[in-house]
mmCIF file of C-alpha atoms in Angstrom:
data_model
loop_
_atom_site.group_PDB
_atom_site.id
_atom_site.type_symbol
_atom_site.label_atom_id
_atom_site.label_comp_id
_atom_site.label_asym_id
_atom_site.label_seq_id
_atom_site.Cartn_x
_atom_site.Cartn_y
_atom_site.Cartn_z
ATOM 1 C CA UNK O 1 29.247 -1.839 27.963
ATOM 2 C CA UNK O 2 32.770 -1.880 26.470
ATOM 3 C CA UNK O 3 32.777 -5.674 26.310
ATOM 4 C CA UNK O 4 33.242 -6.914 22.744
ATOM 5 C CA UNK O 5 33.896 -3.383 21.387
ATOM 6 C CA UNK O 6 37.599 -3.029 22.181
ATOM 7 C CA UNK O 7 39.673 -3.327 18.992
ATOM 8 C CA UNK O 8 36.735 -3.736 16.614
ATOM 9 C CA UNK O 9 36.933 -2.021 13.228
ATOM 10 C CA UNK O 10 33.764 0.030 12.817
ATOM 11 C CA UNK O 11 32.831 1.825 9.576
ATOM 12 C CA UNK O 12 30.256 4.618 9.933
ATOM 13 C CA UNK O 13 28.505 6.464 7.116
ATOM 14 C CA UNK O 14 26.995 9.874 7.742
ATOM 15 C CA UNK O 15 29.773 10.343 10.282
ATOM 16 C CA UNK O 16 30.368 14.079 9.900
ATOM 17 C CA UNK O 17 27.656 15.092 12.411
ATOM 18 C CA UNK O 18 24.666 13.927 14.440
ATOM 19 C CA UNK O 19 24.164 10.239 15.088
ATOM 20 C CA UNK O 20 27.258 9.164 13.187
ATOM 21 C CA UNK O 21 29.663 11.536 14.932
ATOM 22 C CA UNK O 22 28.200 10.800 18.368
ATOM 23 C CA UNK O 23 28.533 7.061 17.773
ATOM 24 C CA UNK O 24 32.101 7.439 16.546
ATOM 25 C CA UNK O 25 33.031 9.289 19.740
ATOM 26 C CA UNK O 26 31.245 6.796 21.990
ATOM 27 C CA UNK O 27 32.754 3.693 20.384
ATOM 28 C CA UNK O 28 36.205 5.234 20.187
ATOM 29 C CA UNK O 29 36.194 5.758 23.958
ATOM 30 C CA UNK O 30 35.418 2.036 24.254
ATOM 31 C CA UNK O 31 38.474 1.167 22.176
ATOM 32 C CA UNK O 32 37.009 0.680 18.698
ATOM 33 C CA UNK O 33 38.939 1.587 15.553
ATOM 34 C CA UNK O 34 36.692 3.956 13.647
ATOM 35 C CA UNK O 35 36.598 4.580 9.889
ATOM 36 C CA UNK O 36 34.547 7.641 8.984
ATOM 37 C CA UNK O 37 32.570 8.247 5.803
ATOM 38 C CA UNK O 38 30.540 11.314 4.752
ATOM 39 C CA UNK O 39 30.541 14.004 2.084
ATOM 40 C CA UNK O 40 32.065 16.734 4.296
ATOM 41 C CA UNK O 41 35.698 15.686 4.405
ATOM 42 C CA UNK O 42 36.840 18.639 6.510
ATOM 43 C CA UNK O 43 34.506 17.595 9.315
ATOM 44 C CA UNK O 44 35.591 13.975 9.049
ATOM 45 C CA UNK O 45 39.254 14.923 9.250
ATOM 46 C CA UNK O 46 38.617 17.073 12.315
ATOM 47 C CA UNK O 47 36.723 14.226 13.973
ATOM 48 C CA UNK O 48 39.424 11.678 13.133
ATOM 49 C CA UNK O 49 42.002 13.996 14.718
ATOM 50 C CA UNK O 50 39.796 14.429 17.799
ATOM 51 C CA UNK O 51 39.483 10.661 18.163
ATOM 52 C CA UNK O 52 43.192 10.060 17.657
ATOM 53 C CA UNK O 53 42.507 8.018 14.533
ATOM 54 C CA UNK O 54 44.781 8.103 11.453
ATOM 55 C CA UNK O 55 43.871 10.766 8.904
ATOM 56 C CA UNK O 56 43.468 7.991 6.322
ATOM 57 C CA UNK O 57 40.386 6.806 8.231
ATOM 58 C CA UNK O 58 38.456 9.937 7.160
ATOM 59 C CA UNK O 59 37.137 9.206 3.690
ATOM 60 C CA UNK O 60 34.905 11.442 1.579
ATOM 61 C CA UNK O 61 31.872 9.298 0.777
ATOM 62 C CA UNK O 62 28.593 10.019 -0.972
ATOM 63 C CA UNK O 63 26.394 7.030 -0.145
ATOM 64 C CA UNK O 64 24.400 7.509 -3.357
ATOM 65 C CA UNK O 65 27.561 6.417 -5.200
ATOM 66 C CA UNK O 66 28.080 2.681 -4.821
ATOM 67 C CA UNK O 67 31.732 2.895 -5.862
ATOM 68 C CA UNK O 68 32.465 5.423 -3.114
ATOM 69 C CA UNK O 69 30.763 3.264 -0.483
ATOM 70 C CA UNK O 70 32.756 0.250 -1.654
ATOM 71 C CA UNK O 71 35.949 2.307 -1.502
ATOM 72 C CA UNK O 72 35.145 3.351 2.080
ATOM 73 C CA UNK O 73 34.681 -0.199 3.318
ATOM 74 C CA UNK O 74 37.497 -1.675 1.236
ATOM 75 C CA UNK O 75 39.836 1.003 2.626
ATOM 76 C CA UNK O 76 38.885 0.069 6.185
ATOM 77 C CA UNK O 77 39.769 -3.541 5.409
ATOM 78 C CA UNK O 78 43.036 -2.484 3.782
ATOM 79 C CA UNK O 79 44.075 -0.360 6.774
ATOM 80 C CA UNK O 80 43.086 -2.780 9.534
ATOM 81 C CA UNK O 81 42.880 -6.159 7.820
ATOM 82 C CA UNK O 82 39.203 -6.677 8.567
ATOM 83 C CA UNK O 83 35.815 -4.985 8.949
ATOM 84 C CA UNK O 84 33.873 -5.920 12.069
ATOM 85 C CA UNK O 85 30.927 -3.503 12.013
ATOM 86 C CA UNK O 86 29.308 -1.365 9.332
ATOM 87 C CA UNK O 87 26.826 1.263 10.522
ATOM 88 C CA UNK O 88 24.678 2.418 7.593
ATOM 89 C CA UNK O 89 23.663 5.706 9.156
ATOM 90 C CA UNK O 90 23.496 8.342 6.400
ATOM 91 C CA UNK O 91 19.960 9.649 5.901
ATOM 92 C CA UNK O 92 17.761 12.672 5.268
ATOM 93 C CA UNK O 93 14.168 13.640 5.978
ATOM 94 C CA UNK O 94 12.669 16.261 3.605
ATOM 95 C CA UNK O 95 9.033 15.896 4.667
ATOM 96 C CA UNK O 96 6.258 17.235 2.427
ATOM 97 C CA UNK O 97 2.699 16.407 1.436
ATOM 98 C CA UNK O 98 2.382 14.035 -1.505
ATOM 99 C CA UNK O 99 0.207 16.547 -3.344
ATOM 100 C CA UNK O 100 3.210 18.866 -3.549
ATOM 101 C CA UNK O 101 4.949 16.311 -5.786
ATOM 102 C CA UNK O 102 8.436 17.089 -4.491
ATOM 103 C CA UNK O 103 10.034 14.621 -6.893
ATOM 104 C CA UNK O 104 13.589 15.747 -6.246
ATOM 105 C CA UNK O 105 13.170 15.259 -2.497
ATOM 106 C CA UNK O 106 11.581 11.853 -3.036
ATOM 107 C CA UNK O 107 14.457 10.721 -5.228
ATOM 108 C CA UNK O 108 17.049 12.001 -2.751
ATOM 109 C CA UNK O 109 15.418 10.070 0.106
ATOM 110 C CA UNK O 110 15.273 6.889 -1.940
ATOM 111 C CA UNK O 111 18.879 7.323 -3.079
ATOM 112 C CA UNK O 112 20.331 8.143 0.353
ATOM 113 C CA UNK O 113 18.105 6.270 2.781
ATOM 114 C CA UNK O 114 17.383 3.112 0.804
ATOM 115 C CA UNK O 115 20.059 2.764 -1.863
ATOM 116 C CA UNK O 116 22.755 4.064 0.468
ATOM 117 C CA UNK O 117 21.922 1.332 2.953
ATOM 118 C CA UNK O 118 21.910 -1.306 0.223
ATOM 119 C CA UNK O 119 25.279 -0.117 -1.080
ATOM 120 C CA UNK O 120 26.712 -0.404 2.431
ATOM 121 C CA UNK O 121 25.408 -3.949 2.753
ATOM 122 C CA UNK O 122 26.749 -4.915 -0.678
ATOM 123 C CA UNK O 123 30.205 -3.547 0.145
ATOM 124 C CA UNK O 124 30.372 -5.120 3.602
ATOM 125 C CA UNK O 125 29.204 -8.637 2.826
ATOM 126 C CA UNK O 126 32.228 -9.887 0.836
ATOM 127 C CA UNK O 127 34.562 -9.013 3.716
ATOM 128 C CA UNK O 128 32.298 -10.409 6.413
ATOM 129 C CA UNK O 129 31.548 -13.615 4.509
ATOM 130 C CA UNK O 130 35.262 -14.228 4.096
ATOM 131 C CA UNK O 131 35.857 -13.535 7.796
ATOM 132 C CA UNK O 132 32.835 -15.660 8.773
ATOM 133 C CA UNK O 133 32.073 -12.839 11.194
ATOM 134 C CA UNK O 134 30.712 -9.309 11.248
ATOM 135 C CA UNK O 135 27.862 -7.028 12.223
ATOM 136 C CA UNK O 136 25.741 -4.833 9.939
ATOM 137 C CA UNK O 137 23.695 -2.109 11.647
ATOM 138 C CA UNK O 138 21.052 -0.239 9.655
ATOM 139 C CA UNK O 139 19.177 2.877 10.748
ATOM 140 C CA UNK O 140 15.399 3.015 10.363
ATOM 141 C CA UNK O 141 13.143 5.321 12.389
ATOM 142 C CA UNK O 142 9.996 5.435 14.463
ATOM 143 C CA UNK O 143 8.575 6.678 11.153
ATOM 144 C CA UNK O 144 9.287 3.245 9.715
ATOM 145 C CA UNK O 145 6.705 1.884 12.139
ATOM 146 C CA UNK O 146 4.147 4.684 11.992
ATOM 147 C CA UNK O 147 3.409 7.020 9.087
ATOM 148 C CA UNK O 148 2.001 10.529 9.436
ATOM 149 C CA UNK O 149 0.697 13.048 6.908
ATOM 150 C CA UNK O 150 3.669 14.666 5.230
ATOM 151 C CA UNK O 151 6.064 11.816 5.961
ATOM 152 C CA UNK O 152 4.837 9.185 3.494
ATOM 153 C CA UNK O 153 7.978 8.854 1.376
ATOM 154 C CA UNK O 154 10.385 9.168 4.300
ATOM 155 C CA UNK O 155 8.379 6.579 6.233
ATOM 156 C CA UNK O 156 8.384 4.291 3.192
ATOM 157 C CA UNK O 157 12.178 4.423 2.962
ATOM 158 C CA UNK O 158 12.530 3.688 6.664
ATOM 159 C CA UNK O 159 9.983 0.847 6.542
ATOM 160 C CA UNK O 160 11.948 -0.491 3.598
ATOM 161 C CA UNK O 161 15.069 -0.569 5.747
ATOM 162 C CA UNK O 162 13.191 -2.708 8.273
ATOM 163 C CA UNK O 163 12.346 -5.227 5.548
ATOM 164 C CA UNK O 164 15.842 -5.175 4.074
ATOM 165 C CA UNK O 165 17.319 -5.763 7.522
ATOM 166 C CA UNK O 166 15.073 -8.721 8.244
ATOM 167 C CA UNK O 167 15.808 -10.261 4.858
ATOM 168 C CA UNK O 168 19.515 -9.737 5.470
ATOM 169 C CA UNK O 169 19.268 -11.364 8.899
ATOM 170 C CA UNK O 170 17.879 -14.523 7.368
ATOM 171 C CA UNK O 171 20.426 -14.639 4.545
ATOM 172 C CA UNK O 172 23.640 -14.202 6.528
ATOM 173 C CA UNK O 173 23.201 -16.842 9.220
ATOM 174 C CA UNK O 174 25.562 -19.305 7.438
ATOM 175 C CA UNK O 175 28.347 -16.726 7.734
ATOM 176 C CA UNK O 176 27.981 -15.929 11.453
ATOM 177 C CA UNK O 177 27.074 -12.311 10.649
ATOM 178 C CA UNK O 178 24.902 -10.355 13.070
ATOM 179 C CA UNK O 179 22.331 -7.759 11.987
ATOM 180 C CA UNK O 180 20.651 -4.930 13.857
ATOM 181 C CA UNK O 181 18.159 -2.286 12.775
ATOM 182 C CA UNK O 182 17.768 0.721 15.058
ATOM 183 C CA UNK O 183 14.628 2.886 14.910
ATOM 184 C CA UNK O 184 15.098 6.145 16.829
ATOM 185 C CA UNK O 185 12.492 8.804 17.470
ATOM 186 C CA UNK O 186 13.250 12.527 17.735
ATOM 187 C CA UNK O 187 17.005 12.905 18.227
ATOM 188 C CA UNK O 188 18.873 16.205 18.346
ATOM 189 C CA UNK O 189 20.752 16.215 15.014
ATOM 190 C CA UNK O 190 20.903 18.133 11.731
ATOM 191 C CA UNK O 191 18.184 15.893 10.245
ATOM 192 C CA UNK O 192 15.382 18.501 10.506
ATOM 193 C CA UNK O 193 17.548 20.811 8.411
ATOM 194 C CA UNK O 194 17.043 18.497 5.427
ATOM 195 C CA UNK O 195 13.359 19.522 5.245
ATOM 196 C CA UNK O 196 12.934 21.777 2.202
ATOM 197 C CA UNK O 197 9.355 22.994 2.783
ATOM 198 C CA UNK O 198 9.692 26.165 4.939
ATOM 199 C CA UNK O 199 6.432 25.693 6.890
ATOM 200 C CA UNK O 200 7.097 22.027 7.583
ATOM 201 C CA UNK O 201 10.688 22.831 8.544
ATOM 202 C CA UNK O 202 9.563 25.397 11.134
ATOM 203 C CA UNK O 203 7.052 22.983 12.640
ATOM 204 C CA UNK O 204 9.544 20.145 12.863
ATOM 205 C CA UNK O 205 12.259 22.381 14.302
ATOM 206 C CA UNK O 206 9.861 23.629 16.971
ATOM 207 C CA UNK O 207 8.813 20.050 17.768
ATOM 208 C CA UNK O 208 12.413 18.851 18.029
ATOM 209 C CA UNK O 209 13.390 21.758 20.247
ATOM 210 C CA UNK O 210 10.722 20.670 22.730
ATOM 211 C CA UNK O 211 11.319 16.933 22.966
ATOM 212 C CA UNK O 212 14.430 15.761 21.091
ATOM 213 C CA UNK O 213 17.011 13.815 23.085
ATOM 214 C CA UNK O 214 20.812 13.878 22.574
ATOM 215 C CA UNK O 215 22.494 11.885 19.806
ATOM 216 C CA UNK O 216 24.405 10.002 22.510
ATOM 217 C CA UNK O 217 21.195 8.049 23.201
ATOM 218 C CA UNK O 218 21.528 6.513 19.755
ATOM 219 C CA UNK O 219 25.243 5.878 20.277
ATOM 220 C CA UNK O 220 24.471 3.916 23.429
ATOM 221 C CA UNK O 221 21.967 1.772 21.518
ATOM 222 C CA UNK O 222 24.623 0.967 18.915
ATOM 223 C CA UNK O 223 27.121 0.115 21.639
ATOM 224 C CA UNK O 224 24.568 -2.133 23.340
ATOM 225 C CA UNK O 225 24.049 -4.145 20.164
ATOM 226 C CA UNK O 226 27.769 -4.460 19.404
ATOM 227 C CA UNK O 227 28.776 -5.294 22.973
ATOM 228 C CA UNK O 228 26.706 -8.459 23.223
ATOM 229 C CA UNK O 229 28.493 -11.837 23.233
ATOM 230 C CA UNK O 230 29.084 -13.194 19.727
ATOM 231 C CA UNK O 231 26.260 -15.692 20.159
ATOM 232 C CA UNK O 232 23.701 -12.948 20.850
ATOM 233 C CA UNK O 233 22.143 -11.121 17.891
ATOM 234 C CA UNK O 234 20.160 -7.989 18.800
ATOM 235 C CA UNK O 235 18.000 -7.686 15.697
ATOM 236 C CA UNK O 236 15.911 -4.594 16.398
ATOM 237 C CA UNK O 237 15.925 -1.613 18.758
ATOM 238 C CA UNK O 238 13.016 0.866 18.771
ATOM 239 C CA UNK O 239 13.298 3.882 21.072
ATOM 240 C CA UNK O 240 12.034 7.440 21.337
ATOM 241 C CA UNK O 241 12.016 10.339 23.814
ATOM 242 C CA UNK O 242 9.831 9.637 26.798
ATOM 243 C CA UNK O 243 7.815 12.730 25.859
ATOM 244 C CA UNK O 244 7.228 11.609 22.256
ATOM 245 C CA UNK O 245 3.671 10.382 21.687
ATOM 246 C CA UNK O 246 3.870 9.222 18.072
#
């Protein structure tokens, strides 16, 4: 599984916990050079130290700010001379019924989940086009394939990521850039904590406690996509806990 990962420069957003941190650890063991982005700089610095990465590779990044995302990826290129993989991982999931009109939550999901992914793509492409090589990995969700009551806006952002990823795949072929979209089901992370409705939060937390699988399962999916030979482009991975029905 370490084939084609050794020495690669991998930029990860949402890297301070959950899927991002687990992936950073997993890829670092395989020899990747990791550049970490998230809002919680103290956590990033601790993780960089744990991984034996330079402190300069921990960069405070709010993915709703396009300039900060560009700075993150440009800094990776400045430190290492190239950017091989960008994992657009930052996301949140404040579920609620549409009738509750949680406008602030809706805007946050659109800004983080959708715009944050787009900002990562926009910042990565100039480097990868110049290199004529690279890999952009976006994070959707099982919810991007199947909507449920209370998850309409979240599901819409994750379905949007599917469409963005497929459009990107078609556009970047002249530059030898690979694209992957990963759609996980219930994974044990801090994501349920982003739910602002108390009743919904309790239900989701209880559900996750019963069936959620470790974040390392996602990290292995990322490693699988990256580790393929350069001529193989894994475009989509959909997985969930064996116990998850929906």
